[in-house]
PDB file of N, CA, C and O in Angstrom:
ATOM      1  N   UNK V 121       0.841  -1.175   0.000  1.00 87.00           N
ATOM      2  CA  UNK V 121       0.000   0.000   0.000  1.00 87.00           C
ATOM      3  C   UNK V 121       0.886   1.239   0.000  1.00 87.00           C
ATOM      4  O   UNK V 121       1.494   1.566   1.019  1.00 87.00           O
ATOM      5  N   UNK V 122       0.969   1.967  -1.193  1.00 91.00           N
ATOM      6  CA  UNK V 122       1.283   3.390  -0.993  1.00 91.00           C
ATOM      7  C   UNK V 122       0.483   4.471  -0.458  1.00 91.00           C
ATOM      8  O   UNK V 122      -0.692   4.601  -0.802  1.00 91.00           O
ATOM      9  N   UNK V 123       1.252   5.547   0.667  1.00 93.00           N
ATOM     10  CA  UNK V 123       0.454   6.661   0.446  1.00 93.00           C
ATOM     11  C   UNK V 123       1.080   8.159   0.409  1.00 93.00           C
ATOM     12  O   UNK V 123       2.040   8.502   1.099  1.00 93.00           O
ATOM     13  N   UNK V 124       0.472   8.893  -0.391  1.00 95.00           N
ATOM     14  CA  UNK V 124       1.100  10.019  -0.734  1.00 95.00           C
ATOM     15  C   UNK V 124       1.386  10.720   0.325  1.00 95.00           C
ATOM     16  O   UNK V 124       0.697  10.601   1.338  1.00 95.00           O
ATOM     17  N   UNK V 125       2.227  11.391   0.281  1.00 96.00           N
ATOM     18  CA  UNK V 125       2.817  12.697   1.553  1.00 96.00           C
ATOM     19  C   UNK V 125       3.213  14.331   0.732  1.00 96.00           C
ATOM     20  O   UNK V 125       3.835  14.446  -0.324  1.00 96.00           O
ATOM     21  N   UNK V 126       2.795  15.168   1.355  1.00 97.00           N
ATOM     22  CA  UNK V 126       3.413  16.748   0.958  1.00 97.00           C
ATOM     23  C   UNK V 126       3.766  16.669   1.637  1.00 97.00           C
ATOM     24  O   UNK V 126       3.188  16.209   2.622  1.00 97.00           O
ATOM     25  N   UNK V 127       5.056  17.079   1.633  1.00 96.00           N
ATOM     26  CA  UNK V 127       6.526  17.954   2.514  1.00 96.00           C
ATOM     27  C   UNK V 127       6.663  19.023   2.245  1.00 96.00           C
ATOM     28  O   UNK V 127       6.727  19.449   1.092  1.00 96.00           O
ATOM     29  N   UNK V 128       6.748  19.779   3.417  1.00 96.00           N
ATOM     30  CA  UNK V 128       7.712  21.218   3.399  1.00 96.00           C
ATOM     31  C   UNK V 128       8.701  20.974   3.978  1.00 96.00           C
ATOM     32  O   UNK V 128       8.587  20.867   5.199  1.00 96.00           O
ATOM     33  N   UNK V 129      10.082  20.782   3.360  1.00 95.00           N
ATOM     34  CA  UNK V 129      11.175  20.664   3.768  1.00 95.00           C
ATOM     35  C   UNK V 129      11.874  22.047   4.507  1.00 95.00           C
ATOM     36  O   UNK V 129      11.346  23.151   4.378  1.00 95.00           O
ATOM     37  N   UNK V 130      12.733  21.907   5.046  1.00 94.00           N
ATOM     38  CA  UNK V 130      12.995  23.142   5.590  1.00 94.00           C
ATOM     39  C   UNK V 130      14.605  22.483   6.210  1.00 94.00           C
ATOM     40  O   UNK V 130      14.834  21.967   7.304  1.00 94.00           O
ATOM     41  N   UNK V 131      15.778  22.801   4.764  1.00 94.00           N
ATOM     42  CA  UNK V 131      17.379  22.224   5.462  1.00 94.00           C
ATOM     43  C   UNK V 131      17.785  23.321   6.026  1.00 94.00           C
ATOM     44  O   UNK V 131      17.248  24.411   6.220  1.00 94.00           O
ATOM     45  N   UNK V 132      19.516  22.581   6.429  1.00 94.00           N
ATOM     46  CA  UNK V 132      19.957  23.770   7.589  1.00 94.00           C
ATOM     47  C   UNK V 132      19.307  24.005   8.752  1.00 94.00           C
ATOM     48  O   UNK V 132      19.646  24.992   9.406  1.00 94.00           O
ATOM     49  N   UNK V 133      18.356  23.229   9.182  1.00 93.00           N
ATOM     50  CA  UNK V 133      17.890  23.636  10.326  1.00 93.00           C
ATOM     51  C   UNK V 133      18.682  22.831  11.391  1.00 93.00           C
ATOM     52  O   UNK V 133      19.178  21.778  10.992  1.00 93.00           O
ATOM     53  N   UNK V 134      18.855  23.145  12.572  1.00 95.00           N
ATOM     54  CA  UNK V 134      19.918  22.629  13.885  1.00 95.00           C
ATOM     55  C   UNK V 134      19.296  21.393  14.507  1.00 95.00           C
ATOM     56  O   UNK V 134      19.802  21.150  15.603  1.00 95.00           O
ATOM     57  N   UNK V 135      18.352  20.539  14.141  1.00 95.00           N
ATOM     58  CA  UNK V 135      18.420  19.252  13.957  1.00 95.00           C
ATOM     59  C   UNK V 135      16.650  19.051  13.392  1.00 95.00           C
ATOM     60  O   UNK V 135      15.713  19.847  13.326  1.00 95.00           O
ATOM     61  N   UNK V 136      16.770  17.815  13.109  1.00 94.00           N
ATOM     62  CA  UNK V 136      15.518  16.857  12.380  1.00 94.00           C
ATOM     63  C   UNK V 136      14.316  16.749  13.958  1.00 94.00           C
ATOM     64  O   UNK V 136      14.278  16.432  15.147  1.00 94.00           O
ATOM     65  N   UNK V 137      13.493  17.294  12.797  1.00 95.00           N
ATOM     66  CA  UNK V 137      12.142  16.631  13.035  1.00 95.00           C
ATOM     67  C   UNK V 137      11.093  17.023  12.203  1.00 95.00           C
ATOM     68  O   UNK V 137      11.185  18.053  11.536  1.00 95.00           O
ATOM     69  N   UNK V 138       9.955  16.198  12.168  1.00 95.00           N
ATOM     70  CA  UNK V 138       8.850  16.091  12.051  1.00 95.00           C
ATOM     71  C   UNK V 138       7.759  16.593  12.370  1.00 95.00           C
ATOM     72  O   UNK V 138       7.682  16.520  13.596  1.00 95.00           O
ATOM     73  N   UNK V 139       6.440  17.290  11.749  1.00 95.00           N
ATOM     74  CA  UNK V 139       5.999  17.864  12.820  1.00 95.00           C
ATOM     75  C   UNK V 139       4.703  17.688  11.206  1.00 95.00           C
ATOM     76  O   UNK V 139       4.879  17.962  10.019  1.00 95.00           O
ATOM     77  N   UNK V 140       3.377  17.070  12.015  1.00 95.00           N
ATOM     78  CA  UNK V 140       2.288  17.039  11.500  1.00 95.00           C
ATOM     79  C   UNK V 140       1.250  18.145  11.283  1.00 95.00           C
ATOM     80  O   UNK V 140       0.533  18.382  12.254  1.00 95.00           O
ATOM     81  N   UNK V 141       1.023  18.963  10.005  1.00 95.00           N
ATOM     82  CA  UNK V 141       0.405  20.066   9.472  1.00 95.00           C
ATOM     83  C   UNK V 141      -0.984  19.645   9.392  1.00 95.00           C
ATOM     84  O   UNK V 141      -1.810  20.478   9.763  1.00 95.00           O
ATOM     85  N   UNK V 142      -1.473  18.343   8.917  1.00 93.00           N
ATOM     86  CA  UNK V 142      -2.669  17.792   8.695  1.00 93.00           C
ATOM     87  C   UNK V 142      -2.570  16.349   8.299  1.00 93.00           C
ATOM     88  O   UNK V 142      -1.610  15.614   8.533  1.00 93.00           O
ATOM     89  N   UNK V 143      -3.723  16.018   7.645  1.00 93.00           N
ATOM     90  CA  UNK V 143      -3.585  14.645   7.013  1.00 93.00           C
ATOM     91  C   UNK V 143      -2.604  14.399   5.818  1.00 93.00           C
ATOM     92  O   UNK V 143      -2.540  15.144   4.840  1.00 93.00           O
ATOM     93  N   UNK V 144      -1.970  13.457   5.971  1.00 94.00           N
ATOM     94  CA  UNK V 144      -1.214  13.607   4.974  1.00 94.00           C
ATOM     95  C   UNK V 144      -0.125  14.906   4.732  1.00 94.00           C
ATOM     96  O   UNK V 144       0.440  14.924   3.638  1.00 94.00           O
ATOM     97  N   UNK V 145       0.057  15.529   5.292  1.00 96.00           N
ATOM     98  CA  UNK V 145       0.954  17.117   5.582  1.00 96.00           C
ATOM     99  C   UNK V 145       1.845  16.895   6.296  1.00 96.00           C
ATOM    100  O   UNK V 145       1.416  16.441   7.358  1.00 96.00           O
ATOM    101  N   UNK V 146       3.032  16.989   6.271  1.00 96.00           N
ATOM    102  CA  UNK V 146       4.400  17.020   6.824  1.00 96.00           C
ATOM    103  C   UNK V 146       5.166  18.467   6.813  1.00 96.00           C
ATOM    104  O   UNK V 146       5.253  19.112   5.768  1.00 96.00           O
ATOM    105  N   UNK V 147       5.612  18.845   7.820  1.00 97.00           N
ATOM    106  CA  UNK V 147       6.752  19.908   8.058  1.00 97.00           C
ATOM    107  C   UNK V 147       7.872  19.183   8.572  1.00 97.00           C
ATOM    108  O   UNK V 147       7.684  18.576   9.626  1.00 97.00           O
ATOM    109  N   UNK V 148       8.792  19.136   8.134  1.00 96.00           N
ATOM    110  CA  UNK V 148      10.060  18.297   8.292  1.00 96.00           C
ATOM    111  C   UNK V 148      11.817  19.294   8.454  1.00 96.00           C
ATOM    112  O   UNK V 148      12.602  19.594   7.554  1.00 96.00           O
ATOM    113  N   UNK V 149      11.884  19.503   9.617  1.00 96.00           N
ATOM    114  CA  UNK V 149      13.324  20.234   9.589  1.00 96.00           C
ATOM    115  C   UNK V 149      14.425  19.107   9.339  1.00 96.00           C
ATOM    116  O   UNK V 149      14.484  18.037   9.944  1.00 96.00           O
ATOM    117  N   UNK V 150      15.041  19.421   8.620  1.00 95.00           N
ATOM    118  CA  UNK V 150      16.622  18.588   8.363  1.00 95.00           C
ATOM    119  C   UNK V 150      17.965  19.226   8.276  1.00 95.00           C
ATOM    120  O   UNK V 150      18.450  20.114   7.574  1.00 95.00           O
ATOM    121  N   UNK V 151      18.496  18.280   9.461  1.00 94.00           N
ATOM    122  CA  UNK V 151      19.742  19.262   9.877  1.00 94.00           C
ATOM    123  C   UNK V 151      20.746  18.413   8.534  1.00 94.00           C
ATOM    124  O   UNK V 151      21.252  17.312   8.750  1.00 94.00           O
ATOM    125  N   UNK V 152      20.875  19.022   7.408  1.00 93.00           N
ATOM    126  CA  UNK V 152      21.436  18.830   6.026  1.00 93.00           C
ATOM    127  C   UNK V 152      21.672  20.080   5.225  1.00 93.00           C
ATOM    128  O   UNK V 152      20.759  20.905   5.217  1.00 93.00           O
ATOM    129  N   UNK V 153      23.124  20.417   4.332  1.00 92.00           N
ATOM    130  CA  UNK V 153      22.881  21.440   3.645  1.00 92.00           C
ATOM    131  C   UNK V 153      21.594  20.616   2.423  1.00 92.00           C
ATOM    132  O   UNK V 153      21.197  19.459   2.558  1.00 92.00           O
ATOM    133  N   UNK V 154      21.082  21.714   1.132  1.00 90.00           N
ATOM    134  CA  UNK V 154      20.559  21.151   0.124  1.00 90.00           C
ATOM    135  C   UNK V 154      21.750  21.575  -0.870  1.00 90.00           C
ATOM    136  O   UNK V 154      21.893  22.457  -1.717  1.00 90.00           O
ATOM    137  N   UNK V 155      22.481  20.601  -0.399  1.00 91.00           N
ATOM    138  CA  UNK V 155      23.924  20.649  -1.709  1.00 91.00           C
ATOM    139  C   UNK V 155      23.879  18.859  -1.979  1.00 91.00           C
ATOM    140  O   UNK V 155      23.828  17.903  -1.205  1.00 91.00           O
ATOM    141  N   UNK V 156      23.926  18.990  -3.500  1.00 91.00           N
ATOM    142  CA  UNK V 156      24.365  17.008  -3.919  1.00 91.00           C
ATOM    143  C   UNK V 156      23.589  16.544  -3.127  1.00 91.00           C
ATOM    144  O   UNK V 156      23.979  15.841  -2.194  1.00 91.00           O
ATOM    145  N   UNK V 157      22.425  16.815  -3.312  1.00 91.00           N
ATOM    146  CA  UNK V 157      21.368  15.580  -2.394  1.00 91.00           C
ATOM    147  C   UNK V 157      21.434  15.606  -1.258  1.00 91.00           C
ATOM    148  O   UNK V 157      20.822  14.825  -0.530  1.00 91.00           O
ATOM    149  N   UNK V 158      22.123  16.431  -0.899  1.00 93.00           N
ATOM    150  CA  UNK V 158      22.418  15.593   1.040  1.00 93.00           C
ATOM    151  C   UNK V 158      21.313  15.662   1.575  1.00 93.00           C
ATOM    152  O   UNK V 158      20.984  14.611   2.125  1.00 93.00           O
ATOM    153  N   UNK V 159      20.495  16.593   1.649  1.00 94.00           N
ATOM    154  CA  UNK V 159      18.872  17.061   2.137  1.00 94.00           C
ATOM    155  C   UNK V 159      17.989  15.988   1.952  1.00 94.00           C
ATOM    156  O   UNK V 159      17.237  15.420   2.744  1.00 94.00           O
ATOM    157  N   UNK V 160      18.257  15.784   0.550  1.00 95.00           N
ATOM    158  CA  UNK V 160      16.996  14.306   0.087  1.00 95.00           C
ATOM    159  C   UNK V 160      17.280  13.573   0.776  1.00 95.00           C
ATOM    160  O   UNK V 160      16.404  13.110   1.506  1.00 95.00           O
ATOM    161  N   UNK V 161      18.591  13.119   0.884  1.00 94.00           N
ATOM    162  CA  UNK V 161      18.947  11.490   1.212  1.00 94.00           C
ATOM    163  C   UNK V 161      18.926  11.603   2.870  1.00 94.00           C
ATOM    164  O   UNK V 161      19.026  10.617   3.599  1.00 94.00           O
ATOM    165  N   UNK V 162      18.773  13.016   3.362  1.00 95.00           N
ATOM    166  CA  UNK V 162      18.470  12.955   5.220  1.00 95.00           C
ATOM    167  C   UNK V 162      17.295  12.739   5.275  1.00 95.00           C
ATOM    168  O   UNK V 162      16.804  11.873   5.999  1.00 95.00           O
ATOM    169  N   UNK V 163      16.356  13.838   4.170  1.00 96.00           N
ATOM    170  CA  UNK V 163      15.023  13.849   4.446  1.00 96.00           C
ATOM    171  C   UNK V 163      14.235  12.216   4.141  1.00 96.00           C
ATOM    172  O   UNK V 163      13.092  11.939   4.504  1.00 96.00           O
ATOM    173  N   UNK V 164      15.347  11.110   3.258  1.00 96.00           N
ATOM    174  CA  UNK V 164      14.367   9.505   3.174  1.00 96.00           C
ATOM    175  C   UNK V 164      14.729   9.035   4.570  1.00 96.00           C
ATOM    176  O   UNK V 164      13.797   8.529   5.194  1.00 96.00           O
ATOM    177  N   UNK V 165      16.173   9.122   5.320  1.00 96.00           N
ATOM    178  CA  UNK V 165      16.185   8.335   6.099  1.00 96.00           C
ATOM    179  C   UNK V 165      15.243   8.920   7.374  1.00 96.00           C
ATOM    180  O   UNK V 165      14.911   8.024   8.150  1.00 96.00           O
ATOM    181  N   UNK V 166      14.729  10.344   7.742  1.00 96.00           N
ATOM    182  CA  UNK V 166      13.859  10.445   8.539  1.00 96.00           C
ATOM    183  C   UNK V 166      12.587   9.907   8.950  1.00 96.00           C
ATOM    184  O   UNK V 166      12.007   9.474   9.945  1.00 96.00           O
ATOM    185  N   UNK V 167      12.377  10.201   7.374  1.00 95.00           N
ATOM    186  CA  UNK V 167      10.871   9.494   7.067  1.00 95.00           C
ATOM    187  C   UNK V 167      11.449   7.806   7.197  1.00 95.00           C
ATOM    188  O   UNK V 167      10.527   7.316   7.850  1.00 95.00           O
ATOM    189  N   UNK V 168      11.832   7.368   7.099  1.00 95.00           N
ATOM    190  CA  UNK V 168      11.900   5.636   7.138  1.00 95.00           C
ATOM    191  C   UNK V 168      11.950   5.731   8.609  1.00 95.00           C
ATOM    192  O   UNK V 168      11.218   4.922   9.179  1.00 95.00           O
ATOM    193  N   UNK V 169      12.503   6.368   9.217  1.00 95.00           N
ATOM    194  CA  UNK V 169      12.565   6.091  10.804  1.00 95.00           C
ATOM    195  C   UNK V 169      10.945   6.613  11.710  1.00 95.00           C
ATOM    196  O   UNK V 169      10.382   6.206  12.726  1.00 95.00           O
ATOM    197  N   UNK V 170      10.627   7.783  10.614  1.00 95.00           N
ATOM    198  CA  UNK V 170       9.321   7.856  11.195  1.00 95.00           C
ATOM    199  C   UNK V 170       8.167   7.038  10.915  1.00 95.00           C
ATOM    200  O   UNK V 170       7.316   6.783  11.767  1.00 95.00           O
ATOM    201  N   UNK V 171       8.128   6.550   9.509  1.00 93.00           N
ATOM    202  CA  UNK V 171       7.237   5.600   9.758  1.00 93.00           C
ATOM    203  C   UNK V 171       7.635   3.732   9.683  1.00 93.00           C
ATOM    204  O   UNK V 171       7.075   2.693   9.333  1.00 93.00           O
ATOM    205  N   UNK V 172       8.841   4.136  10.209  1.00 94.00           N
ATOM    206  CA  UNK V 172       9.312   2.330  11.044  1.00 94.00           C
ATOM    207  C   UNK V 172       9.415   1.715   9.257  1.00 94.00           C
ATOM    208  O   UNK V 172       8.737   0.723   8.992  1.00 94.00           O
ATOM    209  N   UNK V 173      10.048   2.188   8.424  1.00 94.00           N
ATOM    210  CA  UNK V 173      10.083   1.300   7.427  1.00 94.00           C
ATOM    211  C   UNK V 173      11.396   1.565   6.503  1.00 94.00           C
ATOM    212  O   UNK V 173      11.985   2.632   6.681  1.00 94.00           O
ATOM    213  N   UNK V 174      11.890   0.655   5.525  1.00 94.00           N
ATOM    214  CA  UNK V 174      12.665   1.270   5.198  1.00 94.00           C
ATOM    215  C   UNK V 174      13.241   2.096   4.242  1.00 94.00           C
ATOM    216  O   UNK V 174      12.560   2.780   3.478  1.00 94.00           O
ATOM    217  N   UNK V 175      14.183   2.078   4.239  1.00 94.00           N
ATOM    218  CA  UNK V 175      14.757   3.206   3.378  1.00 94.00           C
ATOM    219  C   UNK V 175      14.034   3.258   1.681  1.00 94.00           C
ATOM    220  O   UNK V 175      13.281   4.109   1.209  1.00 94.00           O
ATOM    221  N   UNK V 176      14.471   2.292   1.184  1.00 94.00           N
ATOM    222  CA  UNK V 176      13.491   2.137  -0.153  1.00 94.00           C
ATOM    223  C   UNK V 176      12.239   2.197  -0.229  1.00 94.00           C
ATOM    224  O   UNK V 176      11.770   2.253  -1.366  1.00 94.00           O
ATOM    225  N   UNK V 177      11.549   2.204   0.631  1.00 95.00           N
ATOM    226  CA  UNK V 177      10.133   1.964   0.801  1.00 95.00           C
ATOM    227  C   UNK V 177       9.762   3.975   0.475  1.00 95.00           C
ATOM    228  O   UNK V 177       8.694   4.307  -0.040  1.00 95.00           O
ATOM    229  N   UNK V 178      10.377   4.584   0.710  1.00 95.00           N
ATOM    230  CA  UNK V 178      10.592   5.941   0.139  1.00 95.00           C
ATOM    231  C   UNK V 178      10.771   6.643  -0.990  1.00 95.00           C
ATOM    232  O   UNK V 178      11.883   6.954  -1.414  1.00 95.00           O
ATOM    233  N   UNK V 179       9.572   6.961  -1.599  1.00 95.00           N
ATOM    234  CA  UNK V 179      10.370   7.329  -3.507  1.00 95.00           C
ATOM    235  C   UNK V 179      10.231   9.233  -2.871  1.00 95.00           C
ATOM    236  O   UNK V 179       9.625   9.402  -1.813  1.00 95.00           O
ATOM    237  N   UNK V 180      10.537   9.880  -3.251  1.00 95.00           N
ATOM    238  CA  UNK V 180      10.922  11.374  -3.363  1.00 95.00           C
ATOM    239  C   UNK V 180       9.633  11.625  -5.225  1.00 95.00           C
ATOM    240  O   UNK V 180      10.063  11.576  -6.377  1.00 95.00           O
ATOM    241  N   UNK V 181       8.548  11.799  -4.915  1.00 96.00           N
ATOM    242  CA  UNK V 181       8.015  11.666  -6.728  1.00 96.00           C
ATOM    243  C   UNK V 181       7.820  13.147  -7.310  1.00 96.00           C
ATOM    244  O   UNK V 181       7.270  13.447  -8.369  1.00 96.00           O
ATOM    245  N   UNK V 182       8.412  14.014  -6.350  1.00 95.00           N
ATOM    246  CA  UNK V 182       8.127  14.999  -7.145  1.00 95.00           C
ATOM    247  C   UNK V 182       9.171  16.810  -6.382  1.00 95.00           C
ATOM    248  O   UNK V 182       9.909  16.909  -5.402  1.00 95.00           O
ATOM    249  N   UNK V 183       9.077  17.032  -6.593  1.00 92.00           N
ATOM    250  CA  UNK V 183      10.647  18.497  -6.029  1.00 92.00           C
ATOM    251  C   UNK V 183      11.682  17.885  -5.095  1.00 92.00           C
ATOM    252  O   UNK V 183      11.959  17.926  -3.896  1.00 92.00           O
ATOM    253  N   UNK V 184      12.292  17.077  -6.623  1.00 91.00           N
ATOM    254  CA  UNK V 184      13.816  16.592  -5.491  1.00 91.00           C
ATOM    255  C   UNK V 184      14.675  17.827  -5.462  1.00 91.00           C
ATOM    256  O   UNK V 184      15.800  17.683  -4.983  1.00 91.00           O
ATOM    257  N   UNK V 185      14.239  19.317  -6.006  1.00 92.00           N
ATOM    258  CA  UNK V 185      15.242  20.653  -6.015  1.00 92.00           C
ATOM    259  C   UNK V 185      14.330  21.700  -5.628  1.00 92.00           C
ATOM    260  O   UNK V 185      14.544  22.843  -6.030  1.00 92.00           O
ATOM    261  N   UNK V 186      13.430  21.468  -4.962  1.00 93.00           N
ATOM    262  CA  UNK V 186      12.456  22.309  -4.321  1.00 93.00           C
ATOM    263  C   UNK V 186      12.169  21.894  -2.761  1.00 93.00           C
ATOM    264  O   UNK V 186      12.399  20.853  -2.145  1.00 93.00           O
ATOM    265  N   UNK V 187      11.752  22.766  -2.491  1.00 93.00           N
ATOM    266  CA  UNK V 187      11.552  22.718  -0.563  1.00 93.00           C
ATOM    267  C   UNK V 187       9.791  22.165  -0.480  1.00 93.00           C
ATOM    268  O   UNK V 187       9.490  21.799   0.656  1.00 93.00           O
ATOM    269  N   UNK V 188       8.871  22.087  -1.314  1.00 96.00           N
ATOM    270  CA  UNK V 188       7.597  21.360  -1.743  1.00 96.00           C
ATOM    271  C   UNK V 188       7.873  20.515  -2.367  1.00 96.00           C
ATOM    272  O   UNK V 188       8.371  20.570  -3.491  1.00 96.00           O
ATOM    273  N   UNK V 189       7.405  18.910  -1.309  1.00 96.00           N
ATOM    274  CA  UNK V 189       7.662  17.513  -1.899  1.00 96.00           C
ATOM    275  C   UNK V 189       6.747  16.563  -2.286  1.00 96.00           C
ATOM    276  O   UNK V 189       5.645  16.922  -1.872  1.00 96.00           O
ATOM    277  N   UNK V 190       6.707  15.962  -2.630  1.00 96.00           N
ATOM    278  CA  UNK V 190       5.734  14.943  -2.556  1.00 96.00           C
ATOM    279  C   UNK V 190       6.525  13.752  -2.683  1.00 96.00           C
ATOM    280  O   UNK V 190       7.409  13.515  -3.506  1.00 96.00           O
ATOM    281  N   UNK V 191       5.958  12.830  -1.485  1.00 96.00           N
ATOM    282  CA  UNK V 191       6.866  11.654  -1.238  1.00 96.00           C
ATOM    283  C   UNK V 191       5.999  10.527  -1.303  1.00 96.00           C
ATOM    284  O   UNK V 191       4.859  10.607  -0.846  1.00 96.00           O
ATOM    285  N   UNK V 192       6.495   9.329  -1.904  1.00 96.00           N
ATOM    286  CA  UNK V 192       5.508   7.915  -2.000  1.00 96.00           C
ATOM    287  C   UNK V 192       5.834   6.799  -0.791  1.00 96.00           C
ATOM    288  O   UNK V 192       6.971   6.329  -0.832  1.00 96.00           O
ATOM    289  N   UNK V 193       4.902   6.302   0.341  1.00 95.00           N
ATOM    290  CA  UNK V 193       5.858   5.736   1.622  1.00 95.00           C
ATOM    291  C   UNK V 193       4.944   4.385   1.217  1.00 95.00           C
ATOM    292  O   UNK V 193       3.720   4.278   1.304  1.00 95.00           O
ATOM    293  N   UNK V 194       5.837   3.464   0.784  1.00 93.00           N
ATOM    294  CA  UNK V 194       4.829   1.941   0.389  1.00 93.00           C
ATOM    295  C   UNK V 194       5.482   1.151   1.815  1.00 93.00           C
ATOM    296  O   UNK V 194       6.597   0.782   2.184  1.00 93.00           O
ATOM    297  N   UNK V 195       3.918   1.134   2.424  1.00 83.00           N
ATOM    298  CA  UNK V 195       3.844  -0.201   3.787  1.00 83.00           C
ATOM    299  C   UNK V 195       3.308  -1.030   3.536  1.00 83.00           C
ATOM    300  O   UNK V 195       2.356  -1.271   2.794  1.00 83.00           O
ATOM    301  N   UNK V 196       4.276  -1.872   4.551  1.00 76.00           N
ATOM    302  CA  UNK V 196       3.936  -3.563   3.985  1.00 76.00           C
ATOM    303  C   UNK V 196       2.471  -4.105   5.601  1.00 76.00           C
ATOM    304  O   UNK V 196       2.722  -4.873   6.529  1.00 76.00           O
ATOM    305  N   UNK V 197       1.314  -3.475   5.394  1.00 62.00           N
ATOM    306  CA  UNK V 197       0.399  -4.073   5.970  1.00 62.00           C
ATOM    307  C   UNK V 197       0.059  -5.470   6.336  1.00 62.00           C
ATOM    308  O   UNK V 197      -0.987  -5.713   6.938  1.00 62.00           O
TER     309      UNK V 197
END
């Protein structure tokens, strides 16, 4: 089962978290510059830790160069 997520990313911030806007709505600080991916690849492993799954289970489907994301999180129910 996939389900869609919007992110507002927000790097450079002095550490990670999460923080629920609505259904499906994510505000996500990541202590990452957004240089060479580093941001993306903090912002999958957060999300895998937040929703207990892993790393691949994470696609990034839409502003991998924008701070508005949309992320695909497939759980294994």
């Amino acid at each position: 089962m996939q389900t869609k997520y919007f992110i507002s990313a927000i790097p450079n911030s002095k550490e990670d978290s999460v923080e629920e806007i609505g259904p499906n709505i994510l505000r996500i600080k990541i202590n990452a510059r957004p240089i060479d991916g580093e941001a993306n690849k903090r912002l999958i492993k957060i999300l895998a830790d937040y929703f207990k799954v892993a790393k691949s289970q994470i696609e990034i489907k839409a502003g991998t160069t924008f701070r508005q994301k949309i992320v695909l999180v497939s759980k294994n129910d």
